[in-house]
XYZ file of N, CA, C and O in Angstrom:
656
model
N -3.935 -15.276 28.383
C -2.543 -15.189 28.748
C -2.146 -13.716 28.769
O -2.486 -12.962 27.874
N -1.410 -13.345 29.777
C -0.981 -11.957 29.915
C 0.318 -11.730 29.157
O 1.203 -12.589 29.166
N 0.445 -10.563 28.527
C 1.722 -10.247 27.878
C 2.825 -10.136 28.932
O 2.572 -9.761 30.063
N 4.023 -10.477 28.549
C 5.154 -10.360 29.459
C 6.123 -9.327 28.929
O 6.001 -8.855 27.793
N 7.107 -9.001 29.724
C 8.115 -8.036 29.293
C 9.346 -8.729 28.742
O 10.298 -8.069 28.357
N 9.338 -10.059 28.730
C 10.479 -10.751 28.150
C 10.433 -10.628 26.637
O 9.444 -10.180 26.067
N 11.485 -11.056 25.962
C 11.599 -10.922 24.517
C 10.440 -11.558 23.770
O 9.730 -12.409 24.306
N 10.247 -11.151 22.509
C 9.128 -11.679 21.723
C 9.302 -13.165 21.449
O 10.401 -13.655 21.270
N 8.209 -13.851 21.438
C 8.197 -15.268 21.069
C 7.526 -15.343 19.711
O 6.303 -15.406 19.625
N 8.330 -15.296 18.706
C 7.809 -15.281 17.348
C 7.469 -16.688 16.902
O 8.105 -17.657 17.288
N 6.477 -16.778 16.075
C 6.054 -18.066 15.540
C 7.158 -18.602 14.617
O 7.876 -17.837 13.973
N 7.282 -19.922 14.579
C 8.278 -20.548 13.712
C 7.889 -20.358 12.248
O 6.709 -20.224 11.913
N 8.902 -20.381 11.386
C 8.677 -20.148 9.954
C 7.623 -21.071 9.350
O 6.765 -20.590 8.595
N 7.614 -22.369 9.635
C 6.594 -23.222 9.003
C 5.160 -22.819 9.367
O 4.274 -22.842 8.511
N 4.941 -22.461 10.617
C 3.595 -22.057 11.031
C 3.217 -20.712 10.425
O 2.087 -20.507 9.990
N 4.170 -19.794 10.392
C 3.922 -18.496 9.760
C 3.526 -18.710 8.303
O 2.541 -18.156 7.819
N 4.311 -19.517 7.611
C 4.058 -19.742 6.187
C 2.744 -20.456 5.946
O 2.070 -20.197 4.950
N 2.355 -21.334 6.836
C 1.069 -22.006 6.687
C -0.067 -20.982 6.713
O -0.973 -21.020 5.886
N -0.006 -20.039 7.649
C -1.050 -19.011 7.754
C -0.997 -18.036 6.580
O -2.024 -17.708 5.987
N 0.196 -17.562 6.255
C 0.338 -16.607 5.159
C -0.074 -17.239 3.838
O -0.775 -16.612 3.028
N 0.341 -18.478 3.616
C 0.019 -19.125 2.349
C -1.462 -19.439 2.243
O -2.032 -19.384 1.153
N -2.101 -19.749 3.361
C -3.551 -20.001 3.324
C -4.277 -18.745 2.825
O -5.173 -18.829 1.988
N -3.857 -17.570 3.300
C -4.488 -16.325 2.864
C -4.141 -16.008 1.408
O -5.028 -15.676 0.610
N -2.865 -16.120 1.047
C -2.462 -15.813 -0.335
C -3.083 -16.787 -1.327
O -3.592 -16.372 -2.376
N -3.039 -18.069 -1.012
C -3.631 -19.075 -1.908
C -5.139 -18.875 -1.993
O -5.728 -19.042 -3.069
N -5.761 -18.506 -0.888
C -7.200 -18.256 -0.909
C -7.568 -17.114 -1.834
O -8.522 -17.206 -2.612
N -6.796 -16.018 -1.767
C -7.062 -14.887 -2.662
C -6.800 -15.271 -4.113
O -7.574 -14.917 -4.999
N -5.719 -15.990 -4.333
C -5.385 -16.433 -5.694
C -6.515 -17.287 -6.258
O -6.940 -17.100 -7.386
N -7.011 -18.214 -5.447
C -8.072 -19.109 -5.904
C -9.388 -18.366 -6.146
O -10.137 -18.697 -7.067
N -9.669 -17.353 -5.332
C -10.879 -16.545 -5.550
C -10.805 -15.805 -6.877
O -11.779 -15.778 -7.634
N -9.653 -15.211 -7.165
C -9.481 -14.498 -8.442
C -9.593 -15.480 -9.600
O -10.247 -15.195 -10.602
N -8.987 -16.651 -9.459
C -9.060 -17.662 -10.524
C -10.509 -18.076 -10.769
O -10.940 -18.187 -11.921
N -11.252 -18.299 -9.696
C -12.650 -18.725 -9.841
C -13.519 -17.636 -10.454
O -14.459 -17.934 -11.198
N -13.217 -16.382 -10.148
C -14.006 -15.281 -10.714
C -13.728 -15.099 -12.202
O -14.604 -14.678 -12.947
N -12.522 -15.381 -12.637
C -12.176 -15.260 -14.052
C -11.890 -13.828 -14.468
O -12.030 -12.880 -13.681
N -11.507 -13.703 -15.737
C -11.071 -12.401 -16.258
C -12.101 -11.292 -16.073
O -11.749 -10.182 -15.678
N -13.341 -11.581 -16.382
C -14.349 -10.515 -16.345
C -14.691 -10.098 -14.915
O -14.548 -8.937 -14.548
N -15.133 -11.051 -14.119
C -15.585 -10.701 -12.760
C -14.459 -10.251 -11.852
O -14.663 -9.425 -10.971
N -13.274 -10.808 -12.006
C -12.155 -10.407 -11.147
C -11.796 -8.942 -11.350
O -11.215 -8.308 -10.471
N -12.159 -8.387 -12.493
C -11.870 -6.988 -12.802
C -13.066 -6.078 -12.557
O -13.017 -4.901 -12.901
N -14.136 -6.611 -11.986
C -15.324 -5.801 -11.671
C -15.235 -5.279 -10.245
O -14.722 -5.956 -9.359
N -15.771 -4.099 -10.060
C -15.867 -3.495 -8.736
C -17.314 -3.634 -8.286
O -18.214 -3.125 -8.942
N -17.567 -4.322 -7.182
C -18.958 -4.463 -6.736
C -19.521 -3.121 -6.268
O -18.773 -2.190 -5.972
N -20.823 -3.056 -6.205
C -21.506 -1.826 -5.786
C -21.468 -1.704 -4.264
O -22.480 -1.651 -3.589
N -20.267 -1.665 -3.736
C -20.021 -1.486 -2.308
C -19.125 -0.259 -2.187
O -18.062 -0.214 -2.821
N -19.545 0.743 -1.426
C -18.731 1.964 -1.328
C -17.280 1.667 -0.944
O -17.015 0.919 -0.005
N -16.371 2.210 -1.716
C -14.951 2.066 -1.450
C -14.345 0.729 -1.837
O -13.169 0.482 -1.565
N -15.113 -0.138 -2.485
C -14.613 -1.473 -2.822
C -13.612 -1.424 -3.962
O -13.696 -0.582 -4.856
N -12.677 -2.344 -3.915
C -11.725 -2.549 -5.000
C -12.203 -3.729 -5.838
O -13.114 -4.451 -5.442
N -11.542 -3.957 -6.935
C -11.786 -5.192 -7.672
C -10.960 -6.296 -7.015
O -9.906 -6.017 -6.413
N -11.379 -7.542 -7.115
C -10.541 -8.628 -6.599
C -9.156 -8.647 -7.257
O -8.152 -8.903 -6.592
N -9.098 -8.346 -8.542
C -7.821 -8.304 -9.253
C -6.892 -7.272 -8.614
O -5.720 -7.547 -8.349
N -7.412 -6.075 -8.374
C -6.594 -5.011 -7.776
C -6.186 -5.363 -6.351
O -5.056 -5.081 -5.928
N -7.083 -5.977 -5.611
C -6.761 -6.323 -4.231
C -5.644 -7.370 -4.172
O -4.728 -7.258 -3.348
N -5.688 -8.365 -5.042
C -4.597 -9.340 -5.085
C -3.307 -8.665 -5.538
O -2.237 -8.930 -4.974
N -3.396 -7.780 -6.515
C -2.210 -7.047 -6.965
C -1.604 -6.268 -5.807
O -0.380 -6.256 -5.609
N -2.449 -5.618 -5.018
C -1.967 -4.878 -3.855
C -1.270 -5.811 -2.859
O -0.185 -5.503 -2.353
N -1.883 -6.948 -2.574
C -1.290 -7.872 -1.600
C 0.065 -8.400 -2.085
O 0.992 -8.556 -1.287
N 0.184 -8.648 -3.365
C 1.471 -9.082 -3.899
C 2.502 -7.968 -3.767
O 3.672 -8.223 -3.468
N 2.064 -6.720 -3.942
C 2.949 -5.578 -3.726
C 3.385 -5.460 -2.274
O 4.537 -5.137 -1.981
N 2.466 -5.704 -1.355
C 2.793 -5.682 0.074
C 3.872 -6.718 0.377
O 4.875 -6.420 1.029
N 3.673 -7.942 -0.101
C 4.650 -9.006 0.155
C 5.991 -8.654 -0.477
O 7.041 -8.768 0.172
N 5.977 -8.237 -1.744
C 7.232 -7.869 -2.421
C 7.979 -6.797 -1.647
O 9.186 -6.904 -1.430
N 7.257 -5.754 -1.249
C 7.915 -4.617 -0.611
C 8.369 -4.939 0.812
O 9.535 -4.766 1.158
N 7.425 -5.389 1.633
C 7.750 -5.597 3.047
C 8.694 -6.776 3.252
O 9.634 -6.683 4.045
N 8.459 -7.891 2.570
C 9.333 -9.060 2.744
C 10.573 -8.980 1.855
O 11.681 -9.231 2.310
N 10.350 -8.636 0.597
C 11.472 -8.589 -0.334
C 12.434 -7.460 -0.060
O 13.655 -7.645 -0.074
N 11.903 -6.275 0.210
C 12.763 -5.110 0.395
C 13.152 -4.899 1.859
O 14.332 -4.856 2.193
N 12.160 -4.791 2.728
C 12.446 -4.419 4.122
C 12.974 -5.578 4.960
O 13.662 -5.344 5.951
N 12.658 -6.822 4.585
C 13.154 -7.980 5.332
C 14.376 -8.589 4.637
O 15.412 -8.789 5.250
N 14.263 -8.881 3.338
C 15.344 -9.569 2.625
C 16.376 -8.619 2.019
O 17.462 -9.051 1.662
N 16.024 -7.355 1.864
C 16.988 -6.381 1.366
C 17.119 -6.288 -0.141
O 18.060 -5.675 -0.637
N 16.172 -6.858 -0.894
C 16.224 -6.741 -2.354
C 15.657 -5.388 -2.771
O 14.697 -4.903 -2.167
N 16.186 -4.796 -3.831
C 15.545 -3.572 -4.339
C 14.186 -3.916 -4.937
O 14.052 -4.894 -5.670
N 13.182 -3.143 -4.582
C 11.829 -3.380 -5.061
C 11.242 -2.056 -5.522
O 11.230 -1.087 -4.766
N 10.796 -2.023 -6.755
C 10.074 -0.864 -7.276
C 8.602 -1.101 -7.014
O 8.073 -2.147 -7.390
N 7.949 -0.131 -6.413
C 6.531 -0.311 -6.098
C 5.775 0.978 -6.348
O 6.207 2.049 -5.934
N 4.638 0.853 -7.001
C 3.704 1.961 -7.179
C 2.409 1.555 -6.482
O 1.531 0.938 -7.081
N 2.335 1.860 -5.196
C 1.207 1.417 -4.379
C -0.125 1.905 -4.936
O -1.103 1.166 -4.956
N -0.178 3.138 -5.378
C -1.433 3.674 -5.915
C -1.886 2.907 -7.160
O -3.074 2.657 -7.344
N -0.939 2.528 -8.015
C -1.282 1.781 -9.232
C -1.812 0.386 -8.914
O -2.589 -0.179 -9.694
N -1.407 -0.173 -7.775
C -1.896 -1.500 -7.396
C -3.421 -1.514 -7.321
O -4.065 -2.467 -7.739
N -3.995 -0.443 -6.806
C -5.445 -0.387 -6.622
C -6.200 -0.083 -7.916
O -7.420 -0.189 -7.956
N -5.474 0.294 -8.960
C -6.103 0.531 -10.274
C -5.835 -0.614 -11.247
O -6.294 -0.581 -12.385
N -5.088 -1.610 -10.819
C -4.646 -2.690 -11.707
C -5.834 -3.446 -12.303
O -6.846 -3.666 -11.642
N -5.678 -3.815 -13.572
C -6.680 -4.589 -14.309
C -5.929 -5.470 -15.292
O -4.821 -5.158 -15.688
N -6.578 -6.545 -15.711
C -5.955 -7.374 -16.724
C -6.439 -8.802 -16.658
O -7.284 -9.162 -15.841
N -5.881 -9.646 -17.525
C -6.237 -11.061 -17.509
C -5.690 -11.712 -16.237
O -4.612 -11.350 -15.753
N -6.423 -12.677 -15.713
C -6.023 -13.267 -14.440
C -4.838 -14.224 -14.574
O -4.088 -14.406 -13.611
N -4.634 -14.822 -15.727
C -3.538 -15.786 -15.888
C -2.184 -15.270 -15.430
O -1.528 -15.898 -14.591
N -1.720 -14.139 -15.972
C -0.423 -13.619 -15.530
C -0.411 -13.230 -14.043
O 0.608 -13.386 -13.372
N -1.533 -12.749 -13.529
C -1.595 -12.398 -12.109
C -1.476 -13.653 -11.250
O -0.796 -13.643 -10.216
N -2.107 -14.735 -11.654
C -2.014 -15.984 -10.903
C -0.585 -16.520 -10.925
O -0.087 -17.024 -9.903
N 0.084 -16.405 -12.059
C 1.483 -16.837 -12.152
C 2.356 -15.974 -11.241
O 3.253 -16.493 -10.552
N 2.093 -14.673 -11.201
C 2.847 -13.792 -10.307
C 2.574 -14.175 -8.850
O 3.497 -14.188 -8.026
N 1.324 -14.478 -8.526
C 0.990 -14.880 -7.153
C 1.769 -16.134 -6.761
O 2.290 -16.218 -5.640
N 1.876 -17.089 -7.655
C 2.626 -18.303 -7.359
C 4.104 -17.994 -7.132
O 4.730 -18.538 -6.209
N 4.666 -17.111 -7.943
C 6.071 -16.737 -7.783
C 6.290 -15.990 -6.464
O 7.280 -16.231 -5.760
N 5.379 -15.102 -6.116
C 5.498 -14.347 -4.871
C 5.377 -15.288 -3.673
O 6.100 -15.147 -2.679
N 4.482 -16.261 -3.753
C 4.339 -17.235 -2.659
C 5.646 -18.003 -2.449
O 6.073 -18.215 -1.312
N 6.287 -18.407 -3.529
C 7.555 -19.134 -3.414
C 8.644 -18.241 -2.834
O 9.418 -18.667 -1.967
N 8.701 -16.994 -3.274
C 9.721 -16.072 -2.766
C 9.465 -15.739 -1.302
O 10.402 -15.633 -0.509
N 8.198 -15.592 -0.923
C 7.858 -15.338 0.476
C 8.391 -16.462 1.351
O 8.982 -16.213 2.410
N 8.207 -17.701 0.929
C 8.689 -18.834 1.717
C 10.199 -18.749 1.915
O 10.702 -18.925 3.033
N 10.933 -18.448 0.856
C 12.391 -18.333 0.965
C 12.780 -17.175 1.878
O 13.693 -17.295 2.703
N 12.092 -16.051 1.761
C 12.421 -14.884 2.583
C 12.140 -15.122 4.061
O 12.913 -14.722 4.928
N 11.028 -15.784 4.361
C 10.674 -16.045 5.761
C 11.675 -17.006 6.389
O 12.126 -16.789 7.518
N 12.035 -18.058 5.693
C 12.986 -19.029 6.231
C 14.342 -18.366 6.489
O 15.006 -18.662 7.490
N 14.759 -17.447 5.641
C 16.067 -16.807 5.775
C 16.068 -15.616 6.742
O 17.134 -15.139 7.124
N 14.903 -15.149 7.147
C 14.813 -13.920 7.935
C 15.345 -14.082 9.357
O 15.167 -15.119 9.989
N 15.968 -13.023 9.827
C 16.354 -12.895 11.234
C 15.322 -11.963 11.858
O 15.408 -10.745 11.683
N 14.320 -12.516 12.557
C 13.209 -11.688 13.043
C 13.613 -10.531 13.948
O 12.954 -9.501 13.966
N 14.698 -10.662 14.686
C 15.109 -9.594 15.594
C 15.952 -8.517 14.955
O 16.208 -7.474 15.570
N 16.373 -8.718 13.715
C 17.223 -7.742 13.025
C 16.403 -6.526 12.596
O 15.206 -6.633 12.343
N 17.051 -5.371 12.520
C 16.330 -4.189 12.041
C 15.971 -4.321 10.566
O 16.553 -5.119 9.834
N 15.008 -3.518 10.143
C 14.648 -3.474 8.729
C 15.870 -3.100 7.910
O 16.754 -2.390 8.389
N 15.893 -3.546 6.667
C 17.034 -3.243 5.798
C 16.975 -1.839 5.233
O 17.953 -1.362 4.670
N 15.822 -1.177 5.345
C 15.641 0.192 4.832
C 14.490 0.836 5.591
O 13.703 0.149 6.246
N 14.391 2.120 5.480
C 13.268 2.857 6.068
C 12.134 2.908 5.048
O 12.353 3.277 3.895
N 10.925 2.543 5.473
C 9.792 2.674 4.545
C 9.553 4.146 4.215
O 9.824 5.015 5.043
N 9.044 4.437 3.013
C 8.719 5.832 2.688
C 7.677 6.361 3.682
O 6.789 5.621 4.112
N 7.785 7.603 4.039
C 6.894 8.200 5.037
C 5.420 8.047 4.670
O 4.577 7.836 5.536
N 5.092 8.113 3.387
C 3.685 8.035 2.987
C 3.122 6.616 3.071
O 1.923 6.425 3.031
N 3.971 5.609 3.217
C 3.516 4.224 3.302
C 4.150 3.505 4.483
O 4.588 2.380 4.377
N 4.209 4.154 5.600
C 4.890 3.568 6.753
C 4.219 2.313 7.283
O 4.874 1.455 7.831
N 2.918 2.224 7.170
C 2.245 1.111 7.817
C 2.057 1.439 9.281
O 2.197 2.585 9.707
N 1.788 0.441 10.084
C 1.536 0.695 11.499
C 2.777 1.198 12.228
O 3.901 0.908 11.825
N 2.561 1.915 13.303
C 3.671 2.390 14.135
C 4.378 1.206 14.777
O 3.782 0.165 15.028
N 5.647 1.393 15.067
C 6.392 0.409 15.830
C 7.023 -0.710 15.041
O 7.521 -1.663 15.628
N 7.029 -0.620 13.740
C 7.670 -1.669 12.948
C 9.113 -1.267 12.706
O 9.403 -0.411 11.881
N 9.998 -1.891 13.466
C 11.415 -1.594 13.329
C 12.253 -2.831 13.104
O 13.429 -2.740 12.791
N 11.635 -3.998 13.270
C 12.382 -5.244 13.069
C 11.785 -6.037 11.912
O 10.640 -5.821 11.512
N 12.560 -6.966 11.441
C 12.089 -7.824 10.349
C 10.937 -8.705 10.809
O 10.009 -8.966 10.048
N 10.976 -9.138 12.059
C 9.869 -9.932 12.587
C 8.574 -9.140 12.613
O 7.513 -9.659 12.269
N 8.647 -7.872 13.002
C 7.449 -7.025 13.016
C 6.943 -6.792 11.605
O 5.730 -6.766 11.370
N 7.849 -6.648 10.647
C 7.432 -6.482 9.246
C 6.719 -7.738 8.753
O 5.695 -7.652 8.063
N 7.234 -8.901 9.121
C 6.582 -10.146 8.717
C 5.193 -10.266 9.335
O 4.256 -10.715 8.676
N 5.056 -9.850 10.583
C 3.732 -9.878 11.208
C 2.779 -8.918 10.511
O 1.600 -9.218 10.329
N 3.290 -7.762 10.101
C 2.451 -6.810 9.364
C 1.984 -7.427 8.044
O 0.821 -7.265 7.657
N 2.857 -8.131 7.360
C 2.476 -8.784 6.104
C 1.366 -9.799 6.366
O 0.369 -9.842 5.637
N 1.513 -10.581 7.408
C 0.479 -11.554 7.740
C -0.848 -10.860 8.043
O -1.907 -11.285 7.575
N -0.778 -9.770 8.784
C -1.981 -8.980 9.094
C -2.669 -8.511 7.809
O -3.882 -8.630 7.659
N -1.906 -7.991 6.879
C -2.448 -7.512 5.607
C -3.079 -8.652 4.805
O -4.164 -8.506 4.247
N -2.383 -9.779 4.739
C -2.889 -10.896 3.938
C -4.190 -11.447 4.502
O -5.140 -11.702 3.751
N -4.244 -11.620 5.798
C -5.460 -12.171 6.406
C -6.622 -11.188 6.260
O -7.736 -11.571 5.912
N -6.353 -9.915 6.508
C -7.394 -8.885 6.367
C -7.945 -8.866 4.948
O -9.158 -8.879 4.736
N -7.061 -8.856 3.969
C -7.507 -8.726 2.582
C -8.111 -10.020 2.045
O -8.948 -9.966 1.137
N -7.730 -11.161 2.585
C -8.388 -12.407 2.189
C -9.862 -12.340 2.566
O -10.742 -12.650 1.750
N -10.139 -11.918 3.787
C -11.532 -11.762 4.208
C -12.266 -10.729 3.372
O -13.429 -10.928 2.987
N -11.591 -9.633 3.075
C -12.200 -8.591 2.246
C -12.523 -9.147 0.859
O -13.592 -8.865 0.306
N -11.627 -9.954 0.310
C -11.878 -10.496 -1.021
C -13.052 -11.476 -1.022
O -13.787 -11.553 -2.006
N -13.240 -12.199 0.053
C -14.405 -13.078 0.139
C -15.696 -12.258 0.089
O -16.671 -12.659 -0.548
N -15.695 -11.099 0.741
C -16.855 -10.206 0.698
C -17.051 -9.671 -0.716
O -18.180 -9.619 -1.225
N -15.962 -9.278 -1.382
C -16.063 -8.797 -2.765
C -16.656 -9.878 -3.661
O -17.546 -9.601 -4.473
N -16.165 -11.100 -3.522
C -16.686 -12.215 -4.319
C -18.177 -12.393 -4.077
O -18.962 -12.509 -5.017
N -18.572 -12.413 -2.810
C -19.994 -12.604 -2.489
C -20.857 -11.495 -3.079
O -21.934 -11.760 -3.605
N -20.354 -10.262 -3.030
C -21.114 -9.149 -3.591
C -21.213 -9.268 -5.111
O -22.285 -9.043 -5.690
N -20.126 -9.638 -5.760
C -20.139 -9.788 -7.219
C -21.088 -10.910 -7.657
O -21.829 -10.772 -8.624
N -21.069 -12.015 -6.933
C -21.949 -13.144 -7.262
C -23.404 -12.743 -7.044
O -24.278 -13.040 -7.871
N -23.690 -12.041 -5.950
C -25.058 -11.607 -5.677
C -25.541 -10.625 -6.749
O -26.696 -10.704 -7.199
N -24.684 -9.722 -7.174
C -25.049 -8.769 -8.218
C -25.317 -9.471 -9.537
O -26.199 -9.084 -10.293
N -24.556 -10.504 -9.828
C -24.764 -11.235 -11.084
C -26.081 -11.986 -11.084
O -26.704 -12.162 -12.136
N -26.543 -12.404 -9.908
C -27.819 -13.119 -9.805
C -29.004 -12.173 -9.896
O -30.098 -12.589 -10.255
N -28.791 -10.921 -9.530
C -29.903 -9.947 -9.486
C -30.359 -9.537 -10.865
O -29.775 -9.678 -11.862
């Protein structure tokens, strides 16, 4: 299908949430299955994060982009600390469940054509061209799907290392 110049045809909230939740729930379940020890391990893959840190980062992405830039809530975020995060998985899983519920509420309430509620900091702008809430939601989906796949690779590497 060829792109057109008419207005964007954004996916409906239920379909968006089905895709976003599949990625978020998948990452949550991977961290749960790995447990406290393995979820906090970094596999011997150059540049790899721990699964715990990667889920922490994704929750930060959802909080910031959906909570702040789409819904307009104040959100404190330390993006760099997300990648250093460590800890027991129980509280992280509870946070993931809370973020999933808040994401659903934010997506249903969002006006996709409205401008962002704030300007992202220059150092964390994300991709070019994100000026609407709908574009921010698509960016969140992009991040979640990308990192879900990345976490599956991390899990596979950690399991393979444990067998070696």
